[in-house]
Short mmCIF file of C-alpha atoms in Angstrom, two decimals:
data_model
loop_
_atom_site.label_atom_id
_atom_site.label_comp_id
_atom_site.label_asym_id
_atom_site.label_seq_id
_atom_site.Cartn_x
_atom_site.Cartn_y
_atom_site.Cartn_z
CA LYS D 107 0.00 0.00 0.00
CA ALA D 108 1.43 3.37 -0.98
CA GLY D 109 2.25 5.79 1.80
CA VAL D 110 1.28 9.40 2.23
CA THR D 111 2.47 11.49 -0.68
CA GLN D 112 3.05 15.22 -0.70
CA THR D 113 3.67 17.51 -3.62
CA PRO D 114 5.70 19.42 -4.34
CA ARG D 115 8.65 18.32 -2.20
CA TYR D 116 10.42 21.66 -2.42
CA LEU D 117 9.14 25.13 -3.08
CA ILE D 118 10.66 28.60 -3.18
CA LYS D 119 8.39 31.62 -2.98
CA THR D 120 8.77 35.31 -2.26
CA ARG D 121 7.10 37.36 0.43
CA GLY D 122 3.53 38.28 -0.35
CA GLN D 123 2.90 35.37 -2.68
CA GLN D 124 0.56 32.53 -1.92
CA VAL D 125 1.24 28.81 -2.05
CA THR D 126 -0.79 25.61 -2.24
CA LEU D 127 0.52 22.29 -0.96
CA SER D 128 -1.05 18.94 -1.73
CA CYS D 129 -1.36 15.74 0.27
CA SER D 130 -2.66 12.35 -0.81
CA PRO D 131 -3.41 10.08 2.15
CA ILE D 132 -2.95 6.36 2.37
CA SER D 133 -5.74 4.58 0.50
CA GLY D 134 -8.73 4.16 2.79
CA HIS D 135 -7.61 6.82 5.24
CA ARG D 136 -10.18 9.55 5.66
CA SER D 137 -8.54 11.83 8.20
CA VAL D 138 -5.77 14.21 7.15
CA SER D 139 -3.80 16.48 9.47
CA TRP D 140 -1.22 19.12 8.69
CA TYR D 141 1.78 20.14 10.78
CA GLN D 142 4.40 22.84 10.47
CA GLN D 143 7.96 22.05 11.50
CA THR D 144 10.50 24.82 12.13
CA PRO D 145 13.80 24.80 14.05
CA GLY D 146 12.50 27.35 16.53
CA GLN D 147 8.95 26.20 17.20
CA GLY D 148 9.30 22.52 16.45
CA LEU D 149 6.30 20.56 15.23
CA GLN D 150 3.01 22.40 15.48
CA PHE D 151 -0.47 21.24 14.55
CA LEU D 152 -2.15 23.30 11.83
CA PHE D 153 -5.50 21.63 11.17
CA GLU D 154 -7.30 18.36 10.63
CA TYR D 155 -9.87 17.36 8.04
CA PHE D 156 -12.29 14.46 7.97
CA SER D 157 -15.04 13.88 5.46
CA GLU D 158 -14.29 17.22 3.81
CA THR D 159 -14.85 19.08 7.09
CA GLN D 160 -12.31 20.80 9.27
CA ARG D 161 -12.55 19.17 12.67
CA ASN D 162 -9.78 20.86 14.53
CA LYS D 163 -7.52 23.86 14.07
CA GLY D 164 -4.28 24.88 15.68
CA ASN D 165 -3.19 28.35 16.69
CA PHE D 166 -2.25 29.77 13.31
CA PRO D 167 -3.41 32.96 11.59
CA GLY D 168 -6.18 32.93 9.02
CA ARG D 169 -3.61 33.10 6.23
CA PHE D 170 -3.32 29.35 6.69
CA SER D 171 -6.25 27.45 5.30
CA GLY D 172 -7.02 24.04 3.97
CA ARG D 173 -9.58 21.84 2.41
CA GLN D 174 -10.28 18.19 1.78
CA PHE D 175 -11.81 16.65 -1.29
CA SER D 176 -14.25 13.77 -1.58
CA ASN D 177 -11.38 11.37 -2.32
CA SER D 178 -9.75 12.43 0.98
CA ARG D 179 -6.93 14.29 -0.74
CA SER D 180 -6.15 17.53 1.01
CA GLU D 181 -4.62 20.85 0.17
CA MET D 182 -3.34 23.60 2.38
CA ASN D 183 -2.96 27.17 1.29
CA VAL D 184 -0.88 29.95 2.73
CA SER D 185 -1.67 33.43 1.51
CA THR D 186 0.48 36.54 1.78
CA LEU D 187 3.61 34.58 2.62
CA GLU D 188 5.95 35.86 5.31
CA LEU D 189 9.59 34.97 5.88
CA GLY D 190 8.57 33.10 9.02
CA ASP D 191 6.44 30.72 7.00
CA SER D 192 9.61 29.00 5.80
CA ALA D 193 9.24 25.52 7.19
CA LEU D 194 8.75 21.85 6.50
CA TYR D 195 5.04 21.17 6.14
CA LEU D 196 4.05 17.65 7.02
CA CYS D 197 0.83 15.91 6.20
CA ALA D 198 -0.39 12.89 8.14
CA SER D 199 -3.26 10.53 7.50
CA SER D 200 -5.19 8.12 9.67
CA LEU D 201 -8.21 5.88 9.19
CA VAL D 202 -10.51 7.98 11.32
CA PRO D 203 -10.10 11.04 13.52
CA SER D 204 -9.33 9.51 16.86
CA GLY D 205 -6.50 10.07 19.28
CA ARG D 206 -5.98 6.29 19.32
CA GLU D 207 -5.35 6.10 15.61
CA THR D 208 -1.81 6.05 14.34
CA GLN D 209 -0.99 8.96 12.09
CA TYR D 210 1.20 8.14 9.12
CA PHE D 211 3.33 11.01 7.91
CA GLY D 212 4.39 11.97 4.44
CA PRO D 213 7.91 13.17 3.57
CA GLY D 214 6.87 16.80 3.76
CA THR D 215 7.05 19.87 1.56
CA ARG D 216 9.94 22.17 2.33
CA LEU D 217 8.91 25.77 1.73
CA LEU D 218 11.43 28.57 1.55
CA VAL D 219 10.14 32.13 1.53
CA LEU D 220 12.57 34.77 0.30
CA ALA I 403 -2.60 22.98 28.83
CA GLN I 404 -1.15 19.85 27.36
CA SER I 405 2.59 19.83 26.86
CA VAL I 406 5.45 17.46 26.20
CA THR I 407 9.00 18.00 27.42
CA GLN I 408 12.05 16.28 26.10
CA PRO I 409 14.82 17.52 28.41
CA ASP I 410 17.73 16.39 26.26
CA ILE I 411 18.28 18.32 23.05
CA HIS I 412 21.22 16.22 21.89
CA ILE I 413 22.59 12.87 23.06
CA THR I 414 25.65 10.99 21.83
CA VAL I 415 25.87 7.26 22.43
CA SER I 416 28.52 4.77 21.44
CA GLU I 417 27.47 2.06 19.03
CA GLY I 418 26.41 -1.00 21.00
CA ALA I 419 25.66 0.98 24.15
CA SER I 420 22.22 1.29 25.66
CA LEU I 421 19.99 4.30 25.09
CA GLU I 422 17.32 6.08 27.07
CA LEU I 423 15.53 9.16 25.77
CA ARG I 424 13.41 11.03 28.27
CA CYS I 425 9.91 12.34 27.78
CA ASN I 426 7.63 14.03 30.31
CA TYR I 427 4.09 15.08 29.59
CA SER I 428 1.52 17.30 31.17
CA TYR I 429 -2.05 16.24 30.56
CA GLY I 430 -5.19 16.14 32.65
CA ALA I 431 -6.59 12.78 31.61
CA THR I 432 -4.94 9.57 30.51
CA PRO I 433 -2.99 10.51 27.42
CA TYR I 434 -2.25 8.60 24.31
CA LEU I 435 1.54 8.61 23.94
CA PHE I 436 3.72 8.13 20.90
CA TRP I 437 7.36 8.08 19.90
CA TYR I 438 8.28 9.03 16.35
CA VAL I 439 11.66 9.09 14.62
CA GLN I 440 12.71 11.44 11.84
CA SER I 441 15.76 10.86 9.66
CA PRO I 442 17.25 13.83 7.80
CA GLY I 443 15.00 14.98 4.97
CA GLN I 444 12.32 12.47 5.88
CA GLY I 445 8.90 12.51 7.44
CA LEU I 446 8.09 10.96 10.80
CA GLN I 447 7.96 7.23 11.38
CA LEU I 448 6.07 5.77 14.32
CA LEU I 449 8.24 3.72 16.66
CA LEU I 450 5.63 2.78 19.24
CA LYS I 451 2.50 3.97 21.01
CA TYR I 452 0.75 3.58 24.35
CA PHE I 453 -2.97 3.77 24.94
CA SER I 454 -3.66 1.59 27.96
CA GLY I 455 -2.81 -1.73 29.56
CA ASP I 456 0.73 -3.00 29.93
CA THR I 457 2.92 -0.02 30.71
CA LEU I 458 5.92 -1.48 28.87
CA VAL I 459 5.39 -1.11 25.15
CA GLN I 460 7.43 -2.78 22.45
CA GLY I 461 8.01 -1.05 19.14
CA ILE I 462 9.84 -1.43 15.90
CA LYS I 463 13.62 -1.55 15.45
CA GLY I 464 14.13 -2.97 18.95
CA PHE I 465 12.79 0.06 20.81
CA GLU I 466 10.62 -0.06 23.90
CA ALA I 467 9.07 2.56 26.15
CA GLU I 468 7.68 2.52 29.65
CA PHE I 469 4.69 4.57 30.77
CA LYS I 470 5.00 5.78 34.37
CA ARG I 471 1.88 7.63 35.43
CA SER I 472 3.33 8.70 38.79
CA GLN I 473 6.23 10.43 37.05
CA SER I 474 4.28 11.59 33.99
CA SER I 475 6.97 10.02 31.88
CA PHE I 476 7.20 7.88 28.78
CA ASN I 477 10.90 7.19 28.26
CA LEU I 478 12.20 5.43 25.17
CA ARG I 479 14.86 2.75 25.51
CA LYS I 480 16.98 0.50 23.35
CA PRO I 481 19.47 -2.02 24.76
CA SER I 482 22.04 -1.75 21.97
CA VAL I 483 22.24 1.21 19.61
CA HIS I 484 23.19 0.83 15.95
CA TRP I 485 24.73 3.57 13.81
CA SER I 486 21.54 3.62 11.74
CA ASP I 487 19.61 4.80 14.82
CA ALA I 488 21.15 8.26 14.48
CA ALA I 489 18.15 10.53 13.91
CA GLU I 490 15.82 12.92 15.69
CA TYR I 491 13.31 11.43 18.09
CA PHE I 492 10.00 13.01 19.02
CA CYS I 493 7.67 12.20 21.86
CA ALA I 494 4.04 13.17 21.31
CA VAL I 495 0.71 13.09 23.08
CA SER I 496 -2.85 13.14 21.81
CA SER I 497 -6.23 13.00 23.47
CA GLN I 498 -9.28 10.84 23.10
CA ALA I 499 -11.06 13.82 21.61
CA GLY I 500 -9.00 14.20 18.49
CA THR I 501 -5.94 13.36 16.51
CA ALA I 502 -3.99 16.60 17.01
CA LEU I 503 -0.57 15.53 18.20
CA ILE I 504 1.38 17.71 20.60
CA PHE I 505 5.07 17.12 20.13
CA GLY I 506 8.11 17.65 22.27
CA LYS I 507 10.98 19.66 20.81
CA GLY I 508 12.82 16.48 19.93
CA THR I 509 16.10 14.82 20.89
CA THR I 510 18.85 14.43 18.32
CA LEU I 511 20.71 11.16 18.70
CA SER I 512 24.26 10.82 17.44
CA VAL I 513 25.98 7.44 17.42
CA SER I 514 29.74 7.28 17.73
CA SER I 515 31.85 4.32 16.61
#
């Protein structure tokens, strides 16, 4: 079974631009979560989607948004990019949205904002 | 508020020596606890998890962890470290309510020959 895939793997943008990242979960997994990883703040939860609905959201500004499609694929969007948005963005999928479920992580998208 | 503390930022262990990585959590109810490993340029791989029951949990790659409620700890151990174990290790907690993982800052493991 294929793992979680994320595209693109690397991205360079300039301040003020917007960016869209994509995540395809493991087949059959319906819950998708997004995390931001930076050297200073570590791994931080962004949001979680299940059945095309956002179930949970972390403490990030409204510039960060996401959505989930009927096939469980998810996208996250960051508008008006800031230098501090440079990070590794990780997507994770699980069968259902439960704390007991193992989350399987993709390789991440590394975003550099210049 | 929920939090996870990994007191050691960086640990160096000789190949073949034993390893213990510390993790302390702060959480009101019984937490769900996880250890993940991240190799350079890679995503996170689950090593093991604890939900309930036996407090000694076995994972992949020869790792184990022990849940100690009285100490709010979930330390990761391995009896004999291999050079391929060099990576960054993250302890995380989630709740019954949802899947949002709260991670510690991570411990970088270096293995010397």
